[in-house]
Amino acid sequence: MKIRQTKFVGDNWKELSKEENFSAAKAQLVLAFGERKLLESNDPYPYLHQEYPAAEIIINSTSGEIYDDSVHDDSIIVTAVEFDKTIVKTTKIDIHDHTESFVAGETIARNLKGDDLAAILIISDGGKVNGSKLIEALNIATNHEIPISGGLAGDAGRFEKTLVGLNEQPTEGRIVGIGLYGKDLKIGHGTMGGWDVFGPEREVTESEYNVLYKIGDKAALDLYKEYLGKYAKELPGAALLFPLSMRVKPDSEPIVRTILTIDEENKSMTFAGELPKGAMVRFMKANFDHLVDASSTAAQSSIKNMKQSPELALLVSCVGRKLVLGQRTEEEVEAAREVFGKDTVMTGFYSYGEISPLHPSAQCELHNQTMTITTFSEN
């Protein structure tokens, strides 16, 4: 595996790194992560196609771009990969609203099916998709046997629209599936939030997709305000500091859900992911040191079953973490770098939803407010 990374900022492309003997003409996969308005005003696809004529080129908008041990805004970070033994295939599907997400997942899995399928990467629209249903369908269609990871595109902190493209200018409503094939590819996964839980676990008694109306016998927003205390006056902004931990079933691992908006009239809260009726939820609060430490834990988990340092690490973290950590955001990327050492190429983006197993042996889930890491090496 040989990798080249470049960056577009201002009006120019700049080479960041290139491994020895890398051939742009032979690169099979290009991942371009960029700020949404920059992608709209400076469509990078023609340039990338000229540079990497044989590659599958995936472009998506972000809430921040990751390169090496740093976090960038208002840029496009491009990672081109020339695999030695791995085959790359791609598929795409467009959706108009979240109700089409399950079928989209089934279609992507069907299109990528193959005896030597080693992993699936998903880069999805972050505004129209029901990520939970998308991943549920992928898990079922692959019999929970294929590792799946990736993320939902972002739009800084604007939440206006997100863009995804496959071998074309990116657009809204698009989901891209990337199949990686071959027995020589080794994949690792790690996911960690680092949030502190508090208060009792309670049942979701009324909800619709990602809108939560009641927890137990109380209106969701009223109960939430009780627990926030003085921070309730700072809603909806303060909601990023207090996400929910959710277990869909009694034996499920807890996952995190970010609050996007609140509705004072209906006493409801809207989340960046599904909260089904009957799920158990618990309040969480930010601990800055724990958030940074979580990145280190995720990195360690992602290399747990690897015999060598990974050649490539894909980091997908949540826009909520970035907004909460503020000037400390780069610390979580630096924490991953310390685990991997200097030889692993790192790329990634801040997202509206993270796609990854909780640990290498678990099934894939949609996460919020987590750092998720996928590592790649070829034997």
GROMACS .gro file of C-alpha atoms in nm:
model
  379
    1MET     CA    1   0.000   0.000   0.000
    2LYS     CA    2   0.140   0.338  -0.106
    3ILE     CA    3  -0.025   0.670  -0.024
    4ARG     CA    4  -0.011   1.032  -0.135
    5GLN     CA    5  -0.182   1.322   0.042
    6THR     CA    6  -0.257   1.668  -0.095
    7LYS     CA    7  -0.443   1.976   0.025
    8PHE     CA    8  -0.646   2.244  -0.149
    9VAL     CA    9  -0.661   2.574   0.036
   10GLY     CA   10  -0.707   2.923  -0.102
   11ASP     CA   11  -0.674   2.866  -0.476
   12ASN     CA   12  -0.392   2.615  -0.483
   13TRP     CA   13  -0.317   2.244  -0.448
   14LYS     CA   14  -0.025   2.154  -0.223
   15GLU     CA   15   0.140   1.814  -0.185
   16LEU     CA   16   0.156   1.712   0.181
   17SER     CA   17   0.323   1.373   0.157
   18LYS     CA   18   0.398   1.097  -0.095
   19GLU     CA   19   0.534   0.752  -0.027
   20GLU     CA   20   0.821   0.621  -0.235
   21ASN     CA   21   0.723   0.461  -0.567
   22PHE     CA   22   0.363   0.584  -0.541
   23SER     CA   23   0.202   0.594  -0.887
   24ALA     CA   24  -0.088   0.834  -0.936
   25ALA     CA   25  -0.186   0.646  -1.251
   26LYS     CA   26  -0.224   0.323  -1.052
   27ALA     CA   27  -0.409   0.460  -0.747
   28GLN     CA   28  -0.740   0.277  -0.698
   29LEU     CA   29  -0.901   0.488  -0.424
   30VAL     CA   30  -0.915   0.862  -0.358
   31LEU     CA   31  -1.085   1.008  -0.049
   32ALA     CA   32  -1.142   1.385  -0.065
   33PHE     CA   33  -1.279   1.549   0.251
   34GLY     CA   34  -1.365   1.918   0.224
   35GLU     CA   35  -1.560   2.213   0.355
   36ARG     CA   36  -1.901   2.225   0.186
   37LYS     CA   37  -1.897   2.580   0.046
   38LEU     CA   38  -1.543   2.525  -0.082
   39LEU     CA   39  -1.656   2.211  -0.264
   40GLU     CA   40  -1.940   2.406  -0.424
   41SER     CA   41  -1.723   2.695  -0.541
   42ASN     CA   42  -1.417   2.487  -0.640
   43ASP     CA   43  -1.537   2.151  -0.771
   44PRO     CA   44  -1.227   1.932  -0.721
   45TYR     CA   45  -1.340   1.635  -0.929
   46PRO     CA   46  -1.195   1.737  -1.270
   47TYR     CA   47  -0.853   1.795  -1.114
   48LEU     CA   48  -0.863   1.470  -0.914
   49HIS     CA   49  -0.975   1.267  -1.213
   50GLN     CA   50  -0.689   1.407  -1.418
   51GLU     CA   51  -0.442   1.326  -1.140
   52TYR     CA   52  -0.580   0.977  -1.064
   53PRO     CA   53  -0.743   0.853  -1.385
   54ALA     CA   54  -0.795   0.492  -1.271
   55ALA     CA   55  -0.920   0.567  -0.918
   56GLU     CA   56  -1.261   0.557  -0.759
   57ILE     CA   57  -1.290   0.915  -0.632
   58ILE     CA   58  -1.513   0.982  -0.331
   59ILE     CA   59  -1.575   1.343  -0.226
   60ASN     CA   60  -1.773   1.457   0.077
   61SER     CA   61  -1.838   1.769   0.280
   62THR     CA   62  -1.722   1.785   0.640
   63SER     CA   63  -1.731   1.974   0.966
   64GLY     CA   64  -1.351   1.976   0.970
   65GLU     CA   65  -1.076   1.786   0.790
   66ILE     CA   66  -0.813   1.566   0.956
   67TYR     CA   67  -0.458   1.536   0.826
   68ASP     CA   68  -0.174   1.377   1.025
   69ASP     CA   69  -0.212   1.508   1.382
   70SER     CA   70  -0.397   1.829   1.292
   71VAL     CA   71  -0.751   1.950   1.221
   72HIS     CA   72  -0.823   2.186   0.932
   73ASP     CA   73  -1.116   2.405   0.828
   74ASP     CA   74  -1.195   2.561   0.489
   75SER     CA   75  -0.975   2.311   0.304
   76ILE     CA   76  -0.993   1.990   0.101
   77ILE     CA   77  -0.770   1.706   0.222
   78VAL     CA   78  -0.713   1.433  -0.037
   79THR     CA   79  -0.574   1.086   0.035
   80ALA     CA   80  -0.492   0.871  -0.268
   81VAL     CA   81  -0.422   0.501  -0.209
   82GLU     CA   82  -0.239   0.260  -0.436
   83PHE     CA   83  -0.310  -0.087  -0.298
   84ASP     CA   84  -0.067  -0.370  -0.367
   85LYS     CA   85  -0.313  -0.660  -0.347
   86THR     CA   86  -0.657  -0.518  -0.266
   87ILE     CA   87  -0.934  -0.463  -0.522
   88VAL     CA   88  -1.167  -0.161  -0.491
   89LYS     CA   89  -1.527  -0.150  -0.614
   90THR     CA   90  -1.786   0.119  -0.552
   91THR     CA   91  -2.158   0.180  -0.576
   92LYS     CA   92  -2.387   0.476  -0.513
   93ILE     CA   93  -2.753   0.542  -0.450
   94ASP     CA   94  -2.958   0.860  -0.413
   95ILE     CA   95  -3.233   0.910  -0.156
   96HIS     CA   96  -3.491   1.186  -0.116
   97ASP     CA   97  -3.568   1.141   0.254
   98HIS     CA   98  -3.487   0.918   0.552
   99THR     CA   99  -3.763   0.663   0.478
  100GLU     CA  100  -3.555   0.526   0.187
  101SER     CA  101  -3.249   0.451   0.403
  102PHE     CA  102  -3.315   0.081   0.474
  103VAL     CA  103  -3.365  -0.003   0.107
  104ALA     CA  104  -3.053   0.197   0.025
  105GLY     CA  105  -2.852  -0.019   0.263
  106GLU     CA  106  -2.989  -0.338   0.108
  107THR     CA  107  -2.903  -0.213  -0.242
  108ILE     CA  108  -2.548  -0.116  -0.149
  109ALA     CA  109  -2.482  -0.454   0.013
  110ARG     CA  110  -2.623  -0.637  -0.288
  111ASN     CA  111  -2.412  -0.434  -0.531
  112LEU     CA  112  -2.091  -0.495  -0.335
  113LYS     CA  113  -2.147  -0.862  -0.256
  114GLY     CA  114  -1.853  -1.090  -0.332
  115ASP     CA  115  -1.681  -1.399  -0.193
  116ASP     CA  116  -1.362  -1.207  -0.120
  117LEU     CA  117  -1.528  -0.891   0.021
  118ALA     CA  118  -1.311  -0.790   0.317
  119ALA     CA  119  -1.472  -0.462   0.428
  120ILE     CA  120  -1.724  -0.194   0.335
  121LEU     CA  121  -1.672   0.179   0.377
  122ILE     CA  122  -1.980   0.402   0.375
  123ILE     CA  123  -1.968   0.774   0.300
  124SER     CA  124  -2.323   0.903   0.324
  125ASP     CA  125  -2.529   1.217   0.303
  126GLY     CA  126  -2.565   1.348   0.658
  127GLY     CA  127  -2.891   1.540   0.630
  128LYS     CA  128  -3.146   1.315   0.461
  129VAL     CA  129  -3.036   0.969   0.571
  130ASN     CA  130  -3.156   0.762   0.867
  131GLY     CA  131  -2.813   0.626   0.950
  132SER     CA  132  -2.949   0.369   1.194
  133LYS     CA  133  -3.170   0.208   0.928
  134LEU     CA  134  -2.896   0.227   0.667
  135ILE     CA  135  -2.655   0.036   0.891
  136GLU     CA  136  -2.921  -0.209   1.009
  137ALA     CA  137  -2.989  -0.307   0.648
  138LEU     CA  138  -2.618  -0.343   0.570
  139ASN     CA  139  -2.566  -0.565   0.874
  140ILE     CA  140  -2.857  -0.791   0.782
  141ALA     CA  141  -2.765  -0.812   0.413
  142THR     CA  142  -2.406  -0.909   0.496
  143ASN     CA  143  -2.510  -1.154   0.772
  144HIS     CA  144  -2.311  -0.944   1.020
  145GLU     CA  145  -1.995  -1.098   0.873
  146ILE     CA  146  -1.839  -0.801   0.694
  147PRO     CA  147  -1.680  -0.511   0.887
  148ILE     CA  148  -1.851  -0.183   0.800
  149SER     CA  149  -1.731   0.166   0.887
  150GLY     CA  150  -1.733   0.524   0.761
  151GLY     CA  151  -1.934   0.834   0.837
  152LEU     CA  152  -2.208   1.080   0.748
  153ALA     CA  153  -2.098   1.394   0.566
  154GLY     CA  154  -2.095   1.721   0.760
  155ASP     CA  155  -2.159   2.089   0.699
  156ALA     CA  156  -1.946   2.263   0.962
  157GLY     CA  157  -2.187   2.369   1.239
  158ARG     CA  158  -2.449   2.499   0.993
  159PHE     CA  159  -2.664   2.184   0.948
  160GLU     CA  160  -2.795   2.322   0.617
  161LYS     CA  161  -2.701   2.049   0.367
  162THR     CA  162  -2.429   1.793   0.307
  163LEU     CA  163  -2.263   1.675  -0.013
  164VAL     CA  164  -2.132   1.337  -0.132
  165GLY     CA  165  -2.005   1.235  -0.475
  166LEU     CA  166  -1.862   0.930  -0.650
  167ASN     CA  167  -1.657   1.008  -0.961
  168GLU     CA  168  -1.845   1.337  -1.003
  169GLN     CA  169  -1.920   1.665  -0.833
  170PRO     CA  170  -2.078   1.591  -0.493
  171THR     CA  171  -2.447   1.653  -0.432
  172GLU     CA  172  -2.718   1.613  -0.166
  173GLY     CA  173  -2.890   1.283  -0.087
  174ARG     CA  174  -2.613   1.055  -0.209
  175ILE     CA  175  -2.474   0.746  -0.033
  176VAL     CA  176  -2.153   0.583  -0.153
  177GLY     CA  177  -2.047   0.229  -0.070
  178ILE     CA  178  -1.683   0.125  -0.112
  179GLY     CA  179  -1.604  -0.245  -0.123
  180LEU     CA  180  -1.250  -0.362  -0.045
  181TYR     CA  181  -1.171  -0.713  -0.166
  182GLY     CA  182  -0.893  -0.960  -0.092
  183LYS     CA  183  -0.759  -1.183   0.183
  184ASP     CA  184  -0.443  -0.976   0.233
  185LEU     CA  185  -0.622  -0.668   0.369
  186LYS     CA  186  -0.631  -0.641   0.748
  187ILE     CA  187  -0.890  -0.411   0.908
  188GLY     CA  188  -0.908  -0.280   1.264
  189HIS     CA  189  -1.180  -0.079   1.441
  190GLY     CA  190  -1.205   0.134   1.751
  191THR     CA  191  -1.486   0.355   1.885
  192MET     CA  192  -1.500   0.551   2.208
  193GLY     CA  193  -1.694   0.849   2.341
  194GLY     CA  194  -1.544   0.946   2.674
  195TRP     CA  195  -1.860   1.105   2.812
  196ASP     CA  196  -1.958   1.068   3.179
  197VAL     CA  197  -2.305   0.927   3.253
  198PHE     CA  198  -2.525   1.048   3.537
  199GLY     CA  199  -2.876   0.992   3.667
  200PRO     CA  200  -3.088   0.674   3.637
  201GLU     CA  201  -3.155   0.487   3.315
  202ARG     CA  202  -3.506   0.556   3.184
  203GLU     CA  203  -3.729   0.419   2.907
  204VAL     CA  204  -3.825   0.604   2.589
  205THR     CA  205  -4.205   0.589   2.594
  206GLU     CA  206  -4.290   0.810   2.295
  207SER     CA  207  -4.075   0.886   1.991
  208GLU     CA  208  -4.087   0.910   1.613
  209TYR     CA  209  -3.766   0.829   1.425
  210ASN     CA  210  -3.518   1.082   1.573
  211VAL     CA  211  -3.770   1.298   1.764
  212LEU     CA  212  -3.803   1.216   2.133
  213TYR     CA  213  -4.132   1.316   2.301
  214LYS     CA  214  -4.145   1.131   2.633
  215ILE     CA  215  -3.905   0.961   2.872
  216GLY     CA  216  -4.095   0.756   3.127
  217ASP     CA  217  -4.405   0.956   3.218
  218LYS     CA  218  -4.250   1.299   3.154
  219ALA     CA  219  -4.213   1.519   2.850
  220ALA     CA  220  -3.859   1.472   2.723
  221LEU     CA  221  -3.761   1.838   2.722
  222ASP     CA  222  -3.902   1.902   3.071
  223LEU     CA  223  -3.705   1.611   3.217
  224TYR     CA  224  -3.394   1.716   3.029
  225LYS     CA  225  -3.416   2.069   3.171
  226GLU     CA  226  -3.450   1.932   3.523
  227TYR     CA  227  -3.118   1.754   3.488
  228LEU     CA  228  -2.941   2.044   3.318
  229GLY     CA  229  -3.018   2.283   3.603
  230LYS     CA  230  -2.852   2.620   3.536
  231TYR     CA  231  -2.744   2.505   3.188
  232ALA     CA  232  -3.110   2.482   3.078
  233LYS     CA  233  -3.105   2.859   3.019
  234GLU     CA  234  -2.834   2.806   2.754
  235LEU     CA  235  -3.036   2.566   2.536
  236PRO     CA  236  -3.020   2.469   2.257
  237GLY     CA  237  -2.645   2.539   2.247
  238ALA     CA  238  -2.582   2.369   2.581
  239ALA     CA  239  -2.729   2.042   2.445
  240LEU     CA  240  -2.393   1.956   2.287
  241LEU     CA  241  -2.250   1.928   2.639
  242PHE     CA  242  -2.523   1.683   2.744
  243PRO     CA  243  -2.593   1.404   2.491
  244LEU     CA  244  -2.785   1.085   2.570
  245SER     CA  245  -2.655   0.733   2.615
  246MET     CA  246  -2.893   0.480   2.456
  247ARG     CA  247  -2.940   0.103   2.469
  248VAL     CA  248  -3.189  -0.034   2.216
  249LYS     CA  249  -3.211  -0.370   2.395
  250PRO     CA  250  -3.123  -0.478   2.752
  251ASP     CA  251  -2.816  -0.664   2.626
  252SER     CA  252  -2.704  -0.391   2.382
  253GLU     CA  253  -2.387  -0.189   2.427
  254PRO     CA  254  -2.474   0.177   2.494
  255ILE     CA  255  -2.427   0.423   2.206
  256VAL     CA  256  -2.440   0.803   2.211
  257ARG     CA  257  -2.701   1.029   2.056
  258THR     CA  258  -2.643   1.402   1.992
  259ILE     CA  259  -2.924   1.655   2.039
  260LEU     CA  260  -2.968   1.873   1.731
  261THR     CA  261  -3.268   2.090   1.821
  262ILE     CA  262  -3.537   2.136   2.085
  263ASP     CA  263  -3.905   2.220   2.045
  264GLU     CA  264  -4.041   2.426   2.333
  265GLU     CA  265  -4.401   2.400   2.212
  266ASN     CA  266  -4.407   2.019   2.186
  267LYS     CA  267  -4.156   1.965   2.468
  268SER     CA  268  -3.954   1.742   2.236
  269MET     CA  269  -3.591   1.699   2.128
  270THR     CA  270  -3.453   1.603   1.787
  271PHE     CA  271  -3.142   1.385   1.768
  272ALA     CA  272  -2.877   1.298   1.509
  273GLY     CA  273  -2.992   0.937   1.498
  274GLU     CA  274  -3.290   0.719   1.573
  275LEU     CA  275  -3.428   0.682   1.929
  276PRO     CA  276  -3.681   0.397   1.910
  277LYS     CA  277  -3.965   0.354   2.154
  278GLY     CA  278  -3.864   0.113   2.433
  279ALA     CA  279  -3.496   0.208   2.423
  280MET     CA  280  -3.327   0.288   2.753
  281VAL     CA  281  -3.155   0.626   2.782
  282ARG     CA  282  -2.933   0.799   3.034
  283PHE     CA  283  -2.801   1.152   3.052
  284MET     CA  284  -2.434   1.226   2.984
  285LYS     CA  285  -2.204   1.523   3.037
  286ALA     CA  286  -1.875   1.639   2.890
  287ASN     CA  287  -1.543   1.569   3.058
  288PHE     CA  288  -1.275   1.724   2.838
  289ASP     CA  289  -0.988   1.503   2.951
  290HIS     CA  290  -1.200   1.190   2.908
  291LEU     CA  291  -1.299   1.298   2.555
  292VAL     CA  292  -0.935   1.326   2.455
  293ASP     CA  293  -0.843   1.000   2.630
  294ALA     CA  294  -1.124   0.827   2.438
  295SER     CA  295  -0.939   0.890   2.113
  296SER     CA  296  -0.633   0.711   2.247
  297THR     CA  297  -0.850   0.418   2.358
  298ALA     CA  298  -1.017   0.397   2.015
  299ALA     CA  299  -0.676   0.396   1.845
  300GLN     CA  300  -0.551   0.119   2.073
  301SER     CA  301  -0.861  -0.088   2.002
  302SER     CA  302  -0.816  -0.043   1.626
  303ILE     CA  303  -0.472  -0.207   1.632
  304LYS     CA  304  -0.550  -0.473   1.893
  305ASN     CA  305  -0.548  -0.762   1.647
  306MET     CA  306  -0.279  -0.626   1.413
  307LYS     CA  307   0.070  -0.769   1.407
  308GLN     CA  308   0.219  -0.451   1.260
  309SER     CA  309   0.155  -0.078   1.265
  310PRO     CA  310  -0.133   0.013   1.033
  311GLU     CA  311  -0.043   0.172   0.703
  312LEU     CA  312  -0.354   0.392   0.696
  313ALA     CA  313  -0.591   0.517   0.966
  314LEU     CA  314  -0.929   0.674   0.888
  315LEU     CA  315  -1.055   0.890   1.175
  316VAL     CA  316  -1.420   0.999   1.181
  317SER     CA  317  -1.515   1.213   1.479
  318CYS     CA  318  -1.834   1.402   1.560
  319VAL     CA  319  -1.898   1.771   1.495
  320GLY     CA  320  -2.037   1.782   1.849
  321ARG     CA  321  -1.699   1.683   1.992
  322LYS     CA  322  -1.532   1.953   1.784
  323LEU     CA  323  -1.773   2.220   1.902
  324VAL     CA  324  -1.736   2.109   2.264
  325LEU     CA  325  -1.357   2.069   2.263
  326GLY     CA  326  -1.299   2.397   2.080
  327GLN     CA  327  -0.928   2.483   2.086
  328ARG     CA  328  -0.853   2.141   2.235
  329THR     CA  329  -0.991   1.957   1.929
  330GLU     CA  330  -0.648   1.873   1.789
  331GLU     CA  331  -0.561   1.695   2.113
  332GLU     CA  332  -0.783   1.400   2.024
  333VAL     CA  333  -0.610   1.364   1.687
  334GLU     CA  334  -0.269   1.398   1.851
  335ALA     CA  335  -0.368   1.125   2.098
  336ALA     CA  336  -0.429   0.885   1.810
  337ARG     CA  337  -0.097   0.978   1.650
  338GLU     CA  338   0.085   0.892   1.973
  339VAL     CA  339  -0.065   0.542   1.964
  340PHE     CA  340   0.008   0.474   1.596
  341GLY     CA  341   0.356   0.625   1.581
  342LYS     CA  342   0.497   0.832   1.296
  343ASP     CA  343   0.467   0.580   1.010
  344THR     CA  344   0.087   0.546   0.990
  345VAL     CA  345  -0.080   0.781   0.742
  346MET     CA  346  -0.379   0.951   0.906
  347THR     CA  347  -0.679   1.112   0.740
  348GLY     CA  348  -1.044   1.171   0.825
  349PHE     CA  349  -1.315   1.425   0.894
  350TYR     CA  350  -1.564   1.560   1.148
  351SER     CA  351  -1.908   1.424   1.072
  352TYR     CA  352  -2.281   1.425   1.143
  353GLY     CA  353  -2.264   1.057   1.241
  354GLU     CA  354  -1.994   0.794   1.281
  355ILE     CA  355  -2.022   0.440   1.141
  356SER     CA  356  -1.822   0.167   1.312
  357PRO     CA  357  -1.837  -0.138   1.535
  358LEU     CA  358  -1.786  -0.056   1.902
  359HIS     CA  359  -1.491  -0.297   1.899
  360PRO     CA  360  -1.337  -0.538   1.645
  361SER     CA  361  -1.575  -0.827   1.719
  362ALA     CA  362  -1.900  -0.624   1.741
  363GLN     CA  363  -2.151  -0.544   1.468
  364CYS     CA  364  -2.154  -0.201   1.306
  365GLU     CA  365  -2.357   0.081   1.463
  366LEU     CA  366  -2.434   0.447   1.397
  367HIS     CA  367  -2.272   0.662   1.664
  368ASN     CA  368  -2.281   1.027   1.766
  369GLN     CA  369  -2.029   1.215   1.977
  370THR     CA  370  -1.761   0.947   1.934
  371MET     CA  371  -1.417   0.916   1.783
  372THR     CA  372  -1.420   0.618   1.546
  373ILE     CA  373  -1.104   0.482   1.385
  374THR     CA  374  -1.062   0.228   1.106
  375THR     CA  375  -0.711   0.100   1.034
  376PHE     CA  376  -0.585  -0.071   0.719
  377SER     CA  377  -0.279  -0.280   0.639
  378GLU     CA  378  -0.188  -0.525   0.364
  379ASN     CA  379   0.014  -0.838   0.437
   0.00000   0.00000   0.00000
